[in-house]
Amino acid sequence: SDVNGNQAPETSENEVWRKDGDKVDLAEQSLLNKIIRRSLVRNRNQVEVLQRDPSSPLYSVKTFEELRLKPELLKGVYNMGFNRPSRIQENALPMMLAQPPQNLIAQSQSGTGKTAAFSLAMLSHVNTANKWTQCLCIVPTYELALQIGQVIEQMGKFCPDVKMAYAIRGNRMERGTKLQEQIVIGTPGTVLDWCTKYRHIDPKKISMFVLDEADVMIATQGHRDQSIRIHRMLTKDCQMLLFSATFEDSVWRFAEQVVPDPNIIRLKREEETLDTIKQFYVLCKEKEDKFTALCDLYGCLTIAQAMIFCHTRKMASWLTTNLIKEGHQVALLSGEMTVEQRAAVIERYRNGKEKVLVTTNVCSRGIDVEQVSLVVNFDLPMDMDGNADNETYLHRIGRTGRFGKRGFAVNMVDSKHSMDIINQIEMHFNRRIKKLDMSNLDEIE
Ligand code: ADP
């Protein structure tokens, strides 16, 4: 139970055990992204738009004015500091606001403006004269619901007649009480109960249905089934909008089930490359030796910021303790921290308060590596069979965009096995990883 006495949502089924023994909770990862995203993610990639009706003119907007929003809503948008629509908003907003209503499936990485887009669509859609629920938005967890609610509240600040409610566990009303709030955000289980058992919401009166974080949603069988049951109660005239950060086949199959005749907008993730990175390895005997090498390296380089990856939480905390003893300002990101604690550490690191961040792999998402000039694989990334984990390697040290800043990656090699991994990585990416001579560190700069 949280401070409000609300039951925590069942996220446990979303947990995936990663190779390095740390748990990733997809919903938590998503929440973390939301907490630390204060600004839009830059993205140079083109938006792919697939129109349901190719004969109707495709239109996109470059300004919020072109959307002909209610003045008080436009004021809310500008009040949030938004000057112009983001890449996906340029296309998604006109589609979501079109008459007659259009269905939409939209996929783009987190931080590209999806939440802001559908929040705006819901606020614009509401008929304030009607005191019943018209827009229904479902998300995987209670915390994610609150995040969206905050956006709606901020954006709708000058629309006092638009009301919103949370359909989350712990929010209780007498059976049969009809909600007057036009917008409801909730988790699938509670929304389903409110539509069926408690009859707080009449699903036949819902005219806009938003399913956010579809990829996280379907990772839990229960959520997936509940979402489909809610969807079945809606009328065929209800506008369906589905959002996802990723788009594997399973998400796609689910999306097609929930969104008939969709328009589709996709923003490809920028590809990461190793082109702007100089890669090295250092031969060491054991962890103390690796530690010494790390300190030497750090002492010799003019480094903006460094990120150091360890295999286990235990190693990460050992390393942090020892780096602090050496007088370094170090932050530690570790799996047992709460989302808020992790967000705070990432925030401080991003603002340059700490120059070194020690982390296990699962924690590193959400950190922009562009500003990190040195990445150290204190332990090399490998899969459960002990083979090189190329994908993780690329994700740790790769940069996006051709003009990404230059950087160094140093791999600590302490056994024949880890040398094999370096060779595998070299082969896979067809890029040389040079041996670093610790007595002559000039060559790296
Ligand atoms: P997503 O849902 O895709 O993760 P969000 O809608 O949460 O993305 O947006 C990410 C961040 O960018 C948020 O801090 C949000 O306030 C901001 N943002 C969204 N749209 C705009 C815009 N048009 N202009 C400026 N900032 C924006």
XYZ file of C-alpha atoms and ligand atoms in Angstrom:
472
model
C 0.000 0.000 0.000
C 1.231 3.519 -0.723
C 0.863 6.648 1.416
C -2.699 7.161 0.291
C -3.644 3.673 1.299
C -3.981 2.688 -2.338
C -3.025 -0.798 -3.351
C 0.051 -0.984 -5.484
C -0.763 -2.176 -8.984
C 0.229 -5.661 -9.999
C 3.309 -5.006 -12.030
C 5.135 -8.118 -11.002
C 4.177 -9.998 -14.138
C 5.899 -7.303 -16.176
C 9.231 -8.112 -14.699
C 11.841 -9.606 -16.911
C 15.038 -11.077 -15.570
C 17.976 -9.792 -17.450
C 21.301 -11.409 -18.075
C 23.026 -9.448 -15.364
C 20.624 -10.589 -12.705
C 18.892 -7.256 -12.298
C 15.176 -7.114 -12.732
C 13.673 -4.788 -15.279
C 10.137 -3.830 -14.828
C 8.907 -2.532 -18.159
C 6.347 -0.252 -16.581
C 8.952 1.127 -14.185
C 11.355 1.737 -17.010
C 8.662 3.655 -18.770
C 7.831 5.633 -15.660
C 11.493 6.467 -15.177
C 11.639 7.778 -18.731
C 8.646 9.959 -18.058
C 10.087 11.365 -14.848
C 13.433 12.263 -16.365
C 12.144 13.553 -19.697
C 11.905 17.285 -19.340
C 12.316 17.967 -23.002
C 11.698 16.339 -26.337
C 14.073 13.721 -27.646
C 15.894 14.973 -30.711
C 15.218 12.786 -33.659
C 16.407 13.227 -37.193
C 14.551 10.272 -38.581
C 11.636 10.625 -40.889
C 8.126 9.911 -39.816
C 6.430 7.120 -41.722
C 2.752 7.727 -42.257
C 0.413 5.075 -43.580
C -2.981 6.499 -44.327
C -6.094 4.421 -44.192
C -7.616 6.397 -47.028
C -4.775 7.274 -49.396
C -7.057 9.367 -51.580
C -7.753 11.938 -48.870
C -5.073 14.588 -48.736
C -2.416 13.948 -46.181
C -1.939 16.902 -44.012
C 0.381 17.828 -41.227
C 0.733 20.982 -39.179
C 3.750 23.085 -38.340
C 1.993 25.203 -35.728
C -0.550 24.632 -32.978
C -2.715 27.468 -34.388
C -3.429 25.434 -37.496
C -5.269 22.926 -35.326
C -7.996 25.469 -34.516
C -8.095 24.525 -30.874
C -10.312 26.196 -28.326
C -8.441 29.371 -27.259
C -8.216 28.237 -23.625
C -6.664 24.957 -24.715
C -4.160 26.683 -27.005
C -3.262 28.874 -24.061
C -2.659 25.739 -21.978
C -0.352 24.312 -24.637
C 1.732 27.477 -24.838
C 1.731 27.762 -21.097
C 3.580 24.410 -20.994
C 6.323 25.985 -23.046
C 5.503 24.159 -26.264
C 6.259 26.365 -29.254
C 5.533 24.005 -32.085
C 4.353 20.433 -32.557
C 6.976 17.693 -32.283
C 7.766 15.417 -35.224
C 5.067 12.913 -34.484
C 2.596 15.549 -33.324
C 2.800 17.258 -36.709
C 1.091 14.246 -38.234
C -0.723 12.706 -35.307
C -2.595 15.771 -34.086
C -4.505 16.567 -37.298
C -5.459 12.892 -37.567
C -6.657 12.685 -33.982
C -8.681 15.880 -34.298
C -10.125 15.118 -37.737
C -13.832 14.945 -38.432
C -15.140 12.328 -38.972
C -12.947 10.663 -36.330
C -9.980 8.623 -37.474
C -8.326 5.731 -35.721
C -4.629 5.842 -35.115
C -1.757 3.554 -34.206
C 1.356 5.529 -33.352
C 4.777 4.258 -32.448
C 7.780 6.291 -31.449
C 10.386 6.046 -28.751
C 9.667 7.606 -25.401
C 10.133 11.320 -25.133
C 8.859 12.165 -28.605
C 5.567 13.735 -27.570
C 2.956 10.968 -27.650
C 1.466 11.664 -24.229
C 1.214 15.372 -24.898
C -0.469 14.572 -28.226
C -3.242 12.362 -26.929
C -3.761 14.538 -23.867
C -4.406 17.424 -26.211
C -6.719 15.271 -28.318
C -8.784 14.241 -25.286
C -9.037 17.791 -23.964
C -10.106 19.012 -27.365
C -12.595 16.197 -27.857
C -14.573 16.738 -24.650
C -17.999 18.308 -24.816
C -18.175 20.175 -21.513
C -21.974 20.430 -21.681
C -22.135 16.672 -21.172
C -21.516 15.500 -17.649
C -20.462 11.953 -18.373
C -17.300 10.118 -19.313
C -16.433 10.615 -22.977
C -12.701 9.962 -23.154
C -11.215 6.836 -21.651
C -7.483 6.257 -21.414
C -5.937 3.041 -20.127
C -2.319 2.534 -19.050
C -0.463 -0.363 -17.393
C 0.090 1.097 -13.924
C -1.222 3.503 -11.375
C 1.970 5.614 -11.486
C 1.786 5.979 -15.258
C -1.855 7.027 -14.940
C -0.813 9.786 -12.543
C 1.858 11.008 -14.940
C -0.685 11.372 -17.732
C -3.173 12.977 -15.372
C -0.630 15.633 -14.519
C -0.130 16.468 -18.177
C -3.884 16.762 -18.705
C -4.251 18.962 -15.655
C -1.463 21.262 -16.774
C -2.586 21.472 -20.352
C -6.222 21.886 -19.333
C -5.397 24.535 -16.758
C -7.506 27.149 -18.562
C -10.362 24.754 -19.291
C -12.068 24.684 -15.888
C -15.135 22.850 -17.159
C -13.189 19.800 -18.240
C -12.997 17.314 -15.385
C -10.856 14.242 -15.009
C -10.944 11.168 -12.777
C -8.580 8.277 -12.071
C -9.889 4.743 -12.350
C -7.312 3.136 -10.126
C -7.594 0.690 -7.289
C -8.449 2.346 -4.017
C -10.709 4.946 -5.620
C -14.076 3.744 -4.350
C -17.601 4.918 -5.087
C -20.989 3.454 -4.449
C -22.074 0.934 -7.032
C -24.129 2.584 -9.774
C -22.820 6.109 -9.147
C -22.286 7.643 -12.557
C -19.054 9.512 -13.064
C -19.499 13.101 -14.210
C -15.866 13.534 -15.254
C -15.468 13.671 -19.014
C -11.973 12.181 -19.000
C -11.047 9.000 -17.143
C -7.529 7.599 -16.922
C -7.016 4.233 -15.353
C -5.566 0.782 -15.234
C -7.348 -1.986 -17.159
C -8.633 -3.985 -14.195
C -10.295 -1.069 -12.449
C -11.624 0.426 -15.676
C -13.188 -2.923 -16.512
C -14.819 -3.085 -13.069
C -16.085 0.462 -13.411
C -17.641 -0.308 -16.766
C -19.198 -3.624 -15.718
C -19.590 -4.442 -12.033
C -19.900 -0.899 -10.653
C -21.372 0.832 -13.699
C -19.640 4.139 -13.005
C -18.883 4.456 -16.703
C -21.180 3.696 -19.597
C -18.856 2.269 -22.243
C -21.434 3.006 -24.945
C -20.958 6.716 -24.294
C -17.214 6.647 -24.721
C -16.307 8.374 -27.971
C -12.524 8.431 -27.616
C -10.509 5.465 -26.358
C -6.770 5.754 -25.778
C -4.538 2.781 -25.064
C -1.116 3.980 -24.032
C 2.084 1.966 -23.588
C 0.691 -0.931 -25.595
C 4.022 -2.756 -25.486
C 4.108 -2.661 -21.697
C 0.419 -3.489 -21.504
C 0.669 -6.727 -23.436
C 3.666 -7.905 -21.450
C 1.105 -8.783 -18.795
C -1.424 -11.349 -19.928
C -4.073 -10.057 -17.522
C -3.782 -6.503 -18.790
C -3.929 -7.653 -22.335
C -7.139 -9.602 -21.796
C -8.770 -6.838 -19.771
C -7.908 -4.291 -22.459
C -9.577 -6.431 -25.068
C -12.660 -6.883 -22.904
C -12.951 -3.117 -22.387
C -12.483 -2.560 -26.079
C -15.314 -4.992 -26.894
C -17.796 -2.951 -24.859
C -17.166 0.226 -26.847
C -19.278 1.190 -29.837
C -17.944 0.942 -33.351
C -18.099 4.731 -33.676
C -15.690 5.216 -30.810
C -12.384 6.664 -31.938
C -9.505 4.306 -31.092
C -5.976 5.545 -30.484
C -3.094 3.253 -29.591
C 0.448 4.241 -28.624
C 3.602 2.266 -28.153
C 7.289 2.970 -27.774
C 8.318 -0.231 -29.525
C 6.702 -2.315 -32.206
C 7.456 -5.986 -32.208
C 5.086 -8.331 -34.016
C 3.200 -9.079 -30.819
C 2.426 -5.396 -30.309
C 1.387 -5.088 -33.900
C -1.011 -8.055 -33.704
C -2.549 -6.611 -30.553
C -2.851 -3.146 -32.094
C -4.668 -4.507 -35.115
C -7.098 -6.278 -32.822
C -7.908 -3.102 -30.908
C -7.780 -0.499 -33.666
C -9.843 -1.182 -36.784
C -9.022 0.673 -40.003
C -6.068 2.478 -38.522
C -3.902 5.276 -39.753
C -0.375 4.422 -38.799
C 2.422 6.731 -37.770
C 5.855 5.415 -37.000
C 8.992 7.229 -36.075
C 11.979 4.994 -36.427
C 14.540 4.981 -33.710
C 17.806 6.479 -34.769
C 20.362 3.823 -35.428
C 23.269 3.681 -33.064
C 26.742 3.466 -34.528
C 30.265 2.874 -33.312
C 31.770 5.106 -35.994
C 32.567 8.039 -33.768
C 33.920 5.916 -30.935
C 37.511 4.865 -30.388
C 37.501 1.417 -28.848
C 40.215 -0.064 -26.664
C 40.821 -2.936 -24.350
C 43.115 -3.170 -21.329
C 44.630 -6.423 -20.121
C 44.214 -6.909 -16.380
C 44.653 -9.719 -13.891
C 41.756 -9.359 -11.516
C 39.321 -6.776 -10.218
C 41.884 -4.833 -8.146
C 43.993 -4.609 -11.266
C 41.013 -3.401 -13.273
C 40.385 -0.811 -10.621
C 43.965 0.468 -10.803
C 43.753 0.654 -14.586
C 40.534 2.585 -14.315
C 42.069 5.110 -11.935
C 45.145 5.540 -14.142
C 42.955 6.029 -17.136
C 40.829 8.557 -15.410
C 43.787 10.430 -14.043
C 45.334 10.813 -17.482
C 42.370 11.905 -19.486
C 40.456 15.111 -19.706
C 37.088 13.537 -19.479
C 33.781 15.305 -19.473
C 31.833 12.437 -18.008
C 32.328 8.734 -17.647
C 29.967 5.823 -17.354
C 31.155 2.507 -15.963
C 29.287 -0.738 -16.446
C 29.460 -3.674 -14.084
C 27.944 -7.097 -14.304
C 26.392 -7.296 -10.854
C 25.069 -4.930 -8.235
C 27.720 -6.222 -5.875
C 30.542 -5.327 -8.217
C 28.997 -1.931 -8.906
C 28.821 -1.086 -5.242
C 32.364 -2.388 -4.562
C 33.667 -0.214 -7.372
C 31.739 2.844 -6.223
C 33.015 2.551 -2.678
C 36.601 2.286 -3.885
C 36.317 5.149 -6.354
C 34.950 7.360 -3.600
C 37.867 6.344 -1.376
C 40.150 7.561 -4.164
C 38.442 10.916 -4.008
C 36.263 10.685 -7.103
C 32.770 12.076 -7.183
C 30.769 9.053 -8.146
C 27.110 8.238 -8.468
C 25.728 4.727 -8.350
C 22.654 3.504 -10.163
C 21.449 0.215 -8.884
C 18.474 -2.039 -9.322
C 17.309 -1.973 -5.733
C 16.715 1.791 -5.819
C 13.192 3.125 -6.213
C 12.196 4.759 -9.469
C 12.327 8.174 -7.811
C 15.813 7.563 -6.454
C 17.030 6.411 -9.840
C 15.449 9.425 -11.544
C 17.195 11.723 -9.058
C 20.598 10.104 -9.675
C 20.167 10.356 -13.447
C 19.088 13.978 -13.144
C 22.156 14.899 -11.079
C 24.467 13.088 -13.461
C 22.899 14.747 -16.483
C 23.371 18.118 -14.868
C 27.027 17.321 -14.348
C 26.868 17.170 -10.553
C 28.737 13.873 -10.726
C 31.308 13.107 -13.364
C 31.317 9.345 -12.963
C 28.340 7.045 -12.994
C 28.668 3.407 -12.040
C 25.795 1.217 -13.131
C 24.603 -2.224 -14.027
C 23.157 -2.601 -17.459
C 19.460 -2.449 -16.744
C 19.696 0.920 -15.080
C 21.397 2.759 -17.877
C 18.428 3.362 -20.139
C 17.262 6.933 -20.181
C 20.727 8.356 -19.977
C 21.874 10.288 -22.962
C 25.297 8.889 -23.816
C 26.013 11.775 -26.182
C 27.439 13.804 -23.334
C 29.486 10.914 -21.952
C 33.017 10.950 -23.339
C 34.280 7.745 -21.729
C 32.415 4.488 -21.390
C 34.152 1.716 -19.465
C 33.028 -1.862 -19.596
C 34.414 -2.914 -16.249
C 32.693 -6.189 -17.014
C 32.044 -7.072 -20.642
C 28.467 -7.590 -21.760
C 27.650 -11.232 -22.313
C 24.611 -13.407 -22.615
C 23.606 -16.347 -20.471
C 25.775 -18.733 -22.487
C 28.806 -16.547 -21.989
C 28.851 -15.199 -25.546
C 29.323 -11.555 -26.460
C 26.134 -9.563 -26.098
C 26.601 -7.325 -29.128
C 23.314 -5.543 -28.801
C 24.067 -4.443 -25.257
C 27.585 -3.441 -26.258
C 26.227 -1.193 -28.970
C 23.606 0.232 -26.681
C 26.186 1.062 -24.034
C 28.709 2.830 -26.194
C 27.032 3.594 -29.507
C 26.000 7.089 -30.527
C 23.128 8.174 -32.666
C 23.458 10.468 -35.627
C 26.442 11.007 -37.827
C 27.495 14.125 -36.030
C 27.464 12.683 -32.546
C 30.316 13.777 -30.326
C 33.415 11.638 -30.290
C 34.083 9.313 -27.417
C 36.202 6.503 -26.028
C 35.213 3.060 -24.947
C 37.561 1.023 -22.788
C 36.984 -2.656 -22.142
C 38.565 -4.398 -19.185
C 39.826 -7.844 -20.118
C 40.735 -10.145 -17.237
C 40.624 -13.657 -18.694
C 40.931 -15.646 -21.865
C 37.174 -15.778 -21.943
C 36.811 -12.012 -21.892
C 39.438 -11.749 -24.624
C 37.277 -14.088 -26.701
C 34.348 -11.779 -26.151
C 36.350 -8.807 -27.402
C 37.214 -10.785 -30.526
C 33.579 -11.689 -31.069
C 32.559 -8.046 -30.754
C 35.260 -6.963 -33.177
C 34.065 -9.524 -35.701
C 30.446 -8.669 -35.262
C 30.831 -4.939 -35.853
C 33.843 -5.260 -38.091
C 35.612 -2.591 -36.051
C 39.028 -2.858 -34.507
C 39.323 -2.757 -30.705
C 42.886 -1.704 -29.994
C 45.004 -2.823 -27.084
C 45.646 0.098 -24.796
C 49.156 0.513 -23.531
C 48.731 1.834 -20.018
C 52.238 3.272 -19.996
C 51.469 5.369 -23.047
C 48.007 6.790 -22.689
C 48.713 9.709 -25.019
C 47.595 7.685 -28.003
C 44.034 7.663 -26.847
C 43.577 11.416 -26.734
P 6.149 10.391 -24.891
O 4.742 10.205 -24.441
O 6.358 10.048 -26.334
O 7.150 9.735 -24.006
P 5.828 13.102 -23.919
O 4.536 13.556 -24.501
O 5.829 12.688 -22.501
O 6.477 11.957 -24.825
O 6.878 14.266 -24.180
C 8.233 14.200 -23.749
C 8.670 15.538 -23.184
O 8.616 16.546 -24.186
C 7.764 16.035 -22.069
O 8.562 16.670 -21.098
C 6.831 17.022 -22.748
O 6.399 18.023 -21.864
C 7.715 17.587 -23.837
N 6.940 17.939 -25.054
C 5.961 17.239 -25.655
N 5.512 17.862 -26.755
C 6.232 18.998 -26.868
C 6.264 20.104 -27.821
N 5.454 20.132 -28.861
N 7.152 21.089 -27.592
C 8.000 21.051 -26.529
N 8.031 20.073 -25.621
C 7.159 19.041 -25.778
